[in-house]
Coordinates of C-alpha atoms and ligand atoms in Angstrom, one line a residue:
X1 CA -6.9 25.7 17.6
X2 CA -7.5 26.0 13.8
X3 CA -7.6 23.0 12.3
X4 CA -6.9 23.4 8.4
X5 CA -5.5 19.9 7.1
X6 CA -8.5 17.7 7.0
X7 CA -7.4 16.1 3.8
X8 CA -4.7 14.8 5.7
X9 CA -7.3 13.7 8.5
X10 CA -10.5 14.7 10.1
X11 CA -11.9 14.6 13.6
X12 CA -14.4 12.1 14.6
X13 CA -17.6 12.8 14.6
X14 CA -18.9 12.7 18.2
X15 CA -22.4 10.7 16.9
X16 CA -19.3 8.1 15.2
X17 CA -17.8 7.5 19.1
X18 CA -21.0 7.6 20.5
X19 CA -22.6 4.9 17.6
X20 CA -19.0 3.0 18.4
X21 CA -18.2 2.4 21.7
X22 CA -20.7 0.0 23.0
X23 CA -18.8 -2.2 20.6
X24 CA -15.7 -2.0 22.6
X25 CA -17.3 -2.9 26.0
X26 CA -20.6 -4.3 25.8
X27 CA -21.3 -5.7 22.4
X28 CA -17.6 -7.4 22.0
X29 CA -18.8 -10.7 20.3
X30 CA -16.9 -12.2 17.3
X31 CA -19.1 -11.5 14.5
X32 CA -18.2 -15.4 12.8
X33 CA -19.5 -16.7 16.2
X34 CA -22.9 -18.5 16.0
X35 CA -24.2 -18.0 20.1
X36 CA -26.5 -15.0 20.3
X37 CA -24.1 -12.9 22.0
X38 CA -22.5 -12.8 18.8
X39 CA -25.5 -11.9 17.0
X40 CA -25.7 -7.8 17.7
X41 CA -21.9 -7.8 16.0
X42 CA -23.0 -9.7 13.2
X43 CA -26.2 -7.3 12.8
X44 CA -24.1 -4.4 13.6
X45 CA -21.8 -5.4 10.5
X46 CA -24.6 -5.6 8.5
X47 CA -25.9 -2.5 9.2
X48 CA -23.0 -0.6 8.2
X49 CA -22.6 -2.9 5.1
X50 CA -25.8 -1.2 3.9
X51 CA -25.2 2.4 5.4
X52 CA -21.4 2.2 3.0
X53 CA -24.2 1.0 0.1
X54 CA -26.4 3.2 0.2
X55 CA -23.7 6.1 0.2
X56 CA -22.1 5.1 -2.7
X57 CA -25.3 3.9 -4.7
X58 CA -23.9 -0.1 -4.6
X59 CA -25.4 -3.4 -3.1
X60 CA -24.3 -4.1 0.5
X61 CA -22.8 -7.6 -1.0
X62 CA -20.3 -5.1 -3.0
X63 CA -18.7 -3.6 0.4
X64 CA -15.8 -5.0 1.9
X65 CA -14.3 -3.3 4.8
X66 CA -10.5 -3.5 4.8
X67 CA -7.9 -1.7 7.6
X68 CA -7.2 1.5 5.8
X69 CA -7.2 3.0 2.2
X70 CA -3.7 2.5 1.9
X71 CA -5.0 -1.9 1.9
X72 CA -7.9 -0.7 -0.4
X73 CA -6.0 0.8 -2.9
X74 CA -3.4 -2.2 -3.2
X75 CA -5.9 -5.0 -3.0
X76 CA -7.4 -3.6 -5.8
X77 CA -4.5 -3.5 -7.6
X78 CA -3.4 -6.9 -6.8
X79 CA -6.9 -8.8 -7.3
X80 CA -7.5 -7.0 -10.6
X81 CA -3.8 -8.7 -11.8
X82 CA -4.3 -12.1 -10.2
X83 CA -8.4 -12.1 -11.8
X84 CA -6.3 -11.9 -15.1
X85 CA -3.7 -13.8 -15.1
X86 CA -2.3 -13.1 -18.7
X87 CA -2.3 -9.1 -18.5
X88 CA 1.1 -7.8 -16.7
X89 CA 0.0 -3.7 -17.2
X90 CA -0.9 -1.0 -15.5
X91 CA -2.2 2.4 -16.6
X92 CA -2.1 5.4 -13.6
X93 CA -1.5 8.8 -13.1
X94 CA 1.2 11.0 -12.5
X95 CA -0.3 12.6 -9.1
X96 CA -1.5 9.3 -7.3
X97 CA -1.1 9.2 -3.7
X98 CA 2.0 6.4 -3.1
X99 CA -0.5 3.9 -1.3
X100 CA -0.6 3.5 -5.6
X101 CA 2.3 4.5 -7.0
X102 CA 4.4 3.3 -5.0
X103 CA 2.7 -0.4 -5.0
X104 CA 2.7 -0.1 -9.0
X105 CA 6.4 0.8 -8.8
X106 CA 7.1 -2.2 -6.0
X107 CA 5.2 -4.6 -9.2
X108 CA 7.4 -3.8 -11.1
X109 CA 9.9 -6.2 -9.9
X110 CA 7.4 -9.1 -10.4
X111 CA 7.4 -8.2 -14.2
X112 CA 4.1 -5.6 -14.0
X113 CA 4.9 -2.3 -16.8
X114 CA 3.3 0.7 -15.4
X115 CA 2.0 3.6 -17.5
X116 CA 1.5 6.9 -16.3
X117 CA -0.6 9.5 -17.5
X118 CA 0.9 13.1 -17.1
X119 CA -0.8 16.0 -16.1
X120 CA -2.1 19.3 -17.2
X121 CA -0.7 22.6 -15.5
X122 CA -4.6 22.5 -13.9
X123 CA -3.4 19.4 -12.4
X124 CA -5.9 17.2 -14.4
X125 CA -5.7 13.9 -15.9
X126 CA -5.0 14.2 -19.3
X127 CA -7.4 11.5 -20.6
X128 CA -6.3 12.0 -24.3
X129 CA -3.0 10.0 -23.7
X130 CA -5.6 7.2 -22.0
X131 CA -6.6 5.3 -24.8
X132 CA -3.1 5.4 -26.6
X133 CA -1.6 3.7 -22.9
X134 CA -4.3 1.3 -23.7
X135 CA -2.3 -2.5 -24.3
X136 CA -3.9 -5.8 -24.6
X137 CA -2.4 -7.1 -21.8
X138 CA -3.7 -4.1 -19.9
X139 CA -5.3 -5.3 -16.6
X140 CA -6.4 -2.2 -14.7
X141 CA -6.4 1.5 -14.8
X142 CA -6.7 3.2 -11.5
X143 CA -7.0 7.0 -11.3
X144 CA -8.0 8.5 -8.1
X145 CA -11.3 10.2 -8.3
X146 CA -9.4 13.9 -6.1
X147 CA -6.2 15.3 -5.7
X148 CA -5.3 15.0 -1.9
X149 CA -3.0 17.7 -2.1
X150 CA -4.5 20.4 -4.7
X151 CA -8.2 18.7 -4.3
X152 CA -8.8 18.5 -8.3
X153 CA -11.0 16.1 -9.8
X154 CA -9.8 13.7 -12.1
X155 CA -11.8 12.5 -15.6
X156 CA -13.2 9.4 -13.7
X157 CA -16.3 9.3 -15.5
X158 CA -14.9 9.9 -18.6
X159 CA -12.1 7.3 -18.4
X160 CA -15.1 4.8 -17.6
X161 CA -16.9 5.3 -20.6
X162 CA -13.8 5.1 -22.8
X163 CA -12.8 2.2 -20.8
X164 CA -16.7 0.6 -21.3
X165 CA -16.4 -2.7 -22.7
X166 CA -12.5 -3.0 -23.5
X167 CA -12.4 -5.5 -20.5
X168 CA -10.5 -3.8 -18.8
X169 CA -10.9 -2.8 -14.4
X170 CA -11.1 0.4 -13.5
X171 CA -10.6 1.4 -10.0
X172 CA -10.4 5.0 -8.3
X173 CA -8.9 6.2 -5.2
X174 CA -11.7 7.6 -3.7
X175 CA -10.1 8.3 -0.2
X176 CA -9.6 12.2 -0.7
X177 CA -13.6 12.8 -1.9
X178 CA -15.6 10.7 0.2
X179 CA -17.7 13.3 2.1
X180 CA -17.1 16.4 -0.1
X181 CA -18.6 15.3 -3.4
X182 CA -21.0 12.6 -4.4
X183 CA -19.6 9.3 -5.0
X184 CA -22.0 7.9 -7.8
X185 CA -19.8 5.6 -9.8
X186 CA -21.3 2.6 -9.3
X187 CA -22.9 2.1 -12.0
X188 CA -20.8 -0.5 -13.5
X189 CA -18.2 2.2 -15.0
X190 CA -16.4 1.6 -12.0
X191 CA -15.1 -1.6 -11.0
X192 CA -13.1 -1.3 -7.8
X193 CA -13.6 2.2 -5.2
X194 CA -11.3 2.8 -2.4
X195 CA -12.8 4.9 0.7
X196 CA -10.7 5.4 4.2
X197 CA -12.9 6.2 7.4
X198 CA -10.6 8.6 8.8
X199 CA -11.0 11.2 6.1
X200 CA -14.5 11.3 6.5
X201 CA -14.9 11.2 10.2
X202 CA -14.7 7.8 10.8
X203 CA -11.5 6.5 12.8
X204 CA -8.3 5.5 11.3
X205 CA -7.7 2.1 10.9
X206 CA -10.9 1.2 8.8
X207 CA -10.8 1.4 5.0
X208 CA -13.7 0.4 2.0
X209 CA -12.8 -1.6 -1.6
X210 CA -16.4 -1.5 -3.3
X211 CA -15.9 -4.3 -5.6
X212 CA -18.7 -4.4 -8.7
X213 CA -20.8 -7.5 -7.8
X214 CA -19.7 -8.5 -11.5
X215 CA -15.6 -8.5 -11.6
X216 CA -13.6 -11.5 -10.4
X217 CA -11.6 -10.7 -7.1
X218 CA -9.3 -12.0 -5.7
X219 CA -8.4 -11.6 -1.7
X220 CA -5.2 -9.5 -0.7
X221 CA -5.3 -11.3 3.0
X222 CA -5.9 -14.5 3.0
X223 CA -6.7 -16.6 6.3
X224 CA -10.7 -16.9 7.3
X225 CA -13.4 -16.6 5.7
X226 CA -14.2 -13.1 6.9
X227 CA -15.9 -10.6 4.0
X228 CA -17.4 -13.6 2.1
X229 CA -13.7 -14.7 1.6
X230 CA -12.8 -11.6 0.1
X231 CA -10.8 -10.1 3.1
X232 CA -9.2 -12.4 5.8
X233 CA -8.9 -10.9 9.8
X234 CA -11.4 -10.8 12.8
X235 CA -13.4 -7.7 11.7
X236 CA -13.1 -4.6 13.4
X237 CA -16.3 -4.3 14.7
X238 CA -16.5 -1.2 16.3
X239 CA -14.1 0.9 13.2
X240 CA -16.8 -0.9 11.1
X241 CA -20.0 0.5 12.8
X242 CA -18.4 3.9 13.0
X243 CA -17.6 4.0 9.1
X244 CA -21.1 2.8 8.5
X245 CA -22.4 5.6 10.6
X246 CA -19.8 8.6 9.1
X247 CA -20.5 7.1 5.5
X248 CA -24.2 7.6 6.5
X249 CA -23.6 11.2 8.0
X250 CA -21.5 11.8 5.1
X251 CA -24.4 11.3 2.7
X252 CA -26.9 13.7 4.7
X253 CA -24.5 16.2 4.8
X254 CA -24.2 16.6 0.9
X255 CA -27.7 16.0 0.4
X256 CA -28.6 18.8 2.7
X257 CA -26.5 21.2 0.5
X258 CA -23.2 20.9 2.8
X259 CA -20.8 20.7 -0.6
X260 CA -21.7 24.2 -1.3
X261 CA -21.5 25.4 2.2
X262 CA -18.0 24.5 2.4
X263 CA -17.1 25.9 -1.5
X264 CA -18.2 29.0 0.3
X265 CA -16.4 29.3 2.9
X266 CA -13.2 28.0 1.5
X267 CA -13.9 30.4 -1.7
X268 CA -14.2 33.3 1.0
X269 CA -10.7 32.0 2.7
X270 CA -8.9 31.7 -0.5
X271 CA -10.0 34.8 -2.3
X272 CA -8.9 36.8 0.8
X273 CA -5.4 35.0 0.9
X274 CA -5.5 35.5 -2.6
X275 CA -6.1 39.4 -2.0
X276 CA -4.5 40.3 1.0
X277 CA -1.0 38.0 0.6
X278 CA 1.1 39.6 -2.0
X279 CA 2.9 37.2 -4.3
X280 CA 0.0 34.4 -3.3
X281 CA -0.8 32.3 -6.3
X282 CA -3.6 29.0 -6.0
X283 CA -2.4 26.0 -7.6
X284 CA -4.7 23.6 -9.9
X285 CA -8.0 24.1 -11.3
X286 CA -10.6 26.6 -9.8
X287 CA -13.2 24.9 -10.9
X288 CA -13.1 21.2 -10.9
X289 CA -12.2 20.6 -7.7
X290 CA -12.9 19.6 -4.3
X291 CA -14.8 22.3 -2.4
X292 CA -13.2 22.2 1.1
X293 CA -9.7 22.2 -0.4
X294 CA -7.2 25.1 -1.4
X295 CA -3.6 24.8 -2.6
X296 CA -1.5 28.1 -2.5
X297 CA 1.7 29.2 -3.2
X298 CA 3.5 32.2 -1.7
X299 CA 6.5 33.8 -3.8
X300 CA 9.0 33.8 -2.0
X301 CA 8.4 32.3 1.0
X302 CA 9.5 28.6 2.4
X303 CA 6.5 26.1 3.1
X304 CA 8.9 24.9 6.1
X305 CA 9.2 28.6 7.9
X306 CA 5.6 29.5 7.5
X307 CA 4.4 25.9 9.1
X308 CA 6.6 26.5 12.0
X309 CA 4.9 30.2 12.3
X310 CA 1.4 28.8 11.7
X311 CA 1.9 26.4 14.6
X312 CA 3.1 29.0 17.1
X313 CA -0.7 29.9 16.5
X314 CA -2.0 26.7 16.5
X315 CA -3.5 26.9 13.0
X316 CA -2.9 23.7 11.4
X317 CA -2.6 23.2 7.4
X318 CA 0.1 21.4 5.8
X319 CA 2.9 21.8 3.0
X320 CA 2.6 19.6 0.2
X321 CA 6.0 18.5 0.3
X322 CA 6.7 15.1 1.9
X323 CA 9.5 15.3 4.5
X324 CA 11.8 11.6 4.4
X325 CA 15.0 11.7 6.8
X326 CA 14.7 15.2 7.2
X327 CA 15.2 16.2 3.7
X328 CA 11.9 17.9 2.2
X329 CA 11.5 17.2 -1.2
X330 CA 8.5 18.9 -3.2
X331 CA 5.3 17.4 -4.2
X332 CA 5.3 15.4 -6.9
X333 CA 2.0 16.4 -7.6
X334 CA 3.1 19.8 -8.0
X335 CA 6.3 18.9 -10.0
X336 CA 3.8 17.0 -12.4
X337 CA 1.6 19.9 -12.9
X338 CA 5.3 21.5 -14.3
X339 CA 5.6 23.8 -11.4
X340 CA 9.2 24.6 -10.7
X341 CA 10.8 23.0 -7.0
X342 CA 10.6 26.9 -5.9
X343 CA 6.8 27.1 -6.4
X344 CA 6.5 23.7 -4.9
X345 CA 8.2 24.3 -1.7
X346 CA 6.3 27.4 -1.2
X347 CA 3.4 26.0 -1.3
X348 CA 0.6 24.7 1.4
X349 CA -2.5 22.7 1.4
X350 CA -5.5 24.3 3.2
X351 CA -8.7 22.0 4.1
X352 CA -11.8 22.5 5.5
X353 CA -14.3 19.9 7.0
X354 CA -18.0 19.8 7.9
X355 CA -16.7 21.2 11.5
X356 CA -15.1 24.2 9.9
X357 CA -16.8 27.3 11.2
X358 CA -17.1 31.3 9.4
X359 CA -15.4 32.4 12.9
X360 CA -12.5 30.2 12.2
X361 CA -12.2 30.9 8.5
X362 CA -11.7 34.6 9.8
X363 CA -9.3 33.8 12.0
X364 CA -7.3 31.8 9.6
X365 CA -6.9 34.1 7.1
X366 CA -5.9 37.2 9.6
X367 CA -3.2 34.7 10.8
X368 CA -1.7 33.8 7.2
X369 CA -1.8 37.4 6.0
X370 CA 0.0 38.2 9.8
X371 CA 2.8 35.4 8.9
X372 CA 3.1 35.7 5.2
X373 CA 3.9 39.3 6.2
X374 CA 6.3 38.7 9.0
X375 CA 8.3 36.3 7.0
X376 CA 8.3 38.2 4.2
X377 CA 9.6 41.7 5.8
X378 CA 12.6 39.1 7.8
X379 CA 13.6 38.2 4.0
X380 CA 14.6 39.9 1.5
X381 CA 12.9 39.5 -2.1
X382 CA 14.4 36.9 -4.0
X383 CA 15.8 34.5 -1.3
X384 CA 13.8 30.9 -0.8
X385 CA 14.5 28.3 1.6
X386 CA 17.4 28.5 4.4
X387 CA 20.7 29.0 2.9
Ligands
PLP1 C1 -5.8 10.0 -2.0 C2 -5.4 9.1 -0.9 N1 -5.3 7.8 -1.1 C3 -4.9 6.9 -0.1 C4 -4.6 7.4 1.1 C5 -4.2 6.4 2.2 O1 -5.2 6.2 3.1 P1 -4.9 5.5 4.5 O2 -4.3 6.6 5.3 O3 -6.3 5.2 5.1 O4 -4.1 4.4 4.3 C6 -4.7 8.7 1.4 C7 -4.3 9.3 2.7 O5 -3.6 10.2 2.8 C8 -5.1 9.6 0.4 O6 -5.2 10.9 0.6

């Protein structure tokens, strides 16, 4: 198989099951315990606390593990409106995943005004309208730090200097660049981070919030004292010692030159596509972006049909149009960038991992330029979409 949508979720890394599972059968102690069975938990969990830390340059005490990113990015949210109780505003962007937008949307209903920041045809932030969103009673402005579905890179850095000293939060969604770029925001520009394991070869069902050791925060679960009181529920011990291990593969694989590695083969994939596919156009910046990611469109052709093709072959991407009650409706990423709904249901979402090999990038692109040219000769020019 070809396995092409890793921003959507990656394999585990066999050192990850192998670091975990004693943790399931052996070493099954409740952390919170006090006998000394417990203790290899408890040391486990802090273990991991510090492999998270040292990956994204922050104290251990900063690191609370949560169930998914999905948690991360709404407790971060929440705790950053309940820490100030006065400020009812929120400032995001137009391409946020819905584990944000859709929880800024649900706020709404409690009295919270949402602001949010279009984007540029390169599918970019535009940071300009930033500081004009900018209110007194603005609480928090979370911008995720990549693109899951085109992999561009957002202003981060930039909005945390303008932000610098207007006490305001920021947070970021980190989830989609945890393991393909450096995550080095933590340098008090950055108030709240959101990671999920199973993008980065962890398991699903284990999330990060780095919270700066200097912002108030206030718990999303509430219940025991797990966390330091910051995150309520039994930890889950194993999830936790496999994110600490991925988080610390993770950071020897960047620093070992591994970002570049997969620019390069994913440059090679999407410059042949690019080549070899006529009407095949990339979506979003070339430049600042994640380097294992690739958004296409293809002229022309439906996102649905060439799926269906690609799976015959058992090559695996995805489209970037969310499918609800069998209806697909295109990205809104891609409708933000100011593509047209044609351009955005012909689109799909290529992405790469660690595990991605030159044999299969070879193989991948003779299959899309073998479909993209079977669908195309069974349609005539002009037609998208079943009739
Ligand atoms: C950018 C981004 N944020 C948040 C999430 C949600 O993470 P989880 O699946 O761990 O809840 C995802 C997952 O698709 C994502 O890509």
């Amino acid at each position: 198989m070809l396995y092409f949508d890793n921003n959507a979720t990656t394999r585990v890394d066999p050192a990850v099951v192998d670091a975990m599972l004693p943790f399931f059968s052996e070493k099954y102690g409740n952390p919170s315990a006090g006998y000394r069975f417990a203790r290899e938990s408890r040391a486990a969990l802090d273990t991991a606390r510090e492999q998270v830390a040292a990956f994204l340059g922050a104290e251990a005490s900063e690191i609370v593990f949560t169930g998914c990113g999905t948690e991360s990015n709404n407790a971060a949210i929440a705790s950053a409106l309940r820490a100030q109780p006065g400020k009812r505003h929120l400032v995001t962007s137009a391409v946020e995943h819905s584990a944000v937008l859709k929880y800024c949307a649900a706020l709404a209903g409690e009295g919270v005004e949402t602001t949010v920041l279009p984007v540029d045809g390169d599918g970019r932030i535009a940071l300009e309208g930033l500081e004009a969103a900018l209110r007194p009673d603005t609480a928090l402005v979370t911008l995720m730090l990549a693109n899951n579905e085109t992999g561009v890179l957002s202003p981060v850095a930039e909005a945390a200097e303008l932000l610098r000293g207007r006490g305001i939060f920021l947070h970021t969604d980190a989830v989609n660049a945890a393991g393909k770029v450096p995550l080095s925001f933590t340098d008090g520009g950055v108030h709240l981070l959101s990671l999920s394991g199973h993008k980065f070869h962890a398991p699903k069902g284990i999330g990060i919030l780095y919270v700066n050791r200097h912002v108030r925060f206030h718990p999303f679960l509430v219940g025991g004292g797990q966390e330091g009181g910051r995150r309520a529920g039994t930890e889950a011990v194993p999830n936790i010692v496999a994110i600490g291990k991925a988080a610390e593969l993770a950071a020897d694989f960047l620093a070992n030159g591994g970002g570049a590695r997969l620019a390069s083969l994913r440059d090679r994939f999407e410059a042949e596509i690019l080549a070899r596919v006529p009407g095949a156009v990339r979506n979003g910046s070339a430049v600042r972006r994640l380097p294992n990611t690739s958004h296409l469109s293809f002229e022309g052709l439906d996102a649905g049909e060439m799926l269906l093709l690609l799976d015959q072959k058992d090559f695996y991407c995805s489209s970037g149009s969310a499918c609800s009650t069998g209806k697909v409706s295109p990205s809104h990423v891609m409708l933000a960038m100011g593509h047209g709904e044609e351009r955005a249901r012909s689109s799909l979402r290529f992405s790469l991992s660690r595990f991605t090999t030159e044999a299969e990038v070879d193989q991948a692109i003779a299959i899309m330029v073998g479909a993209a040219g079977k669908l195309r000769s069974l349609r005539p020019p002009g037609l998208v979409g079943g009739a």
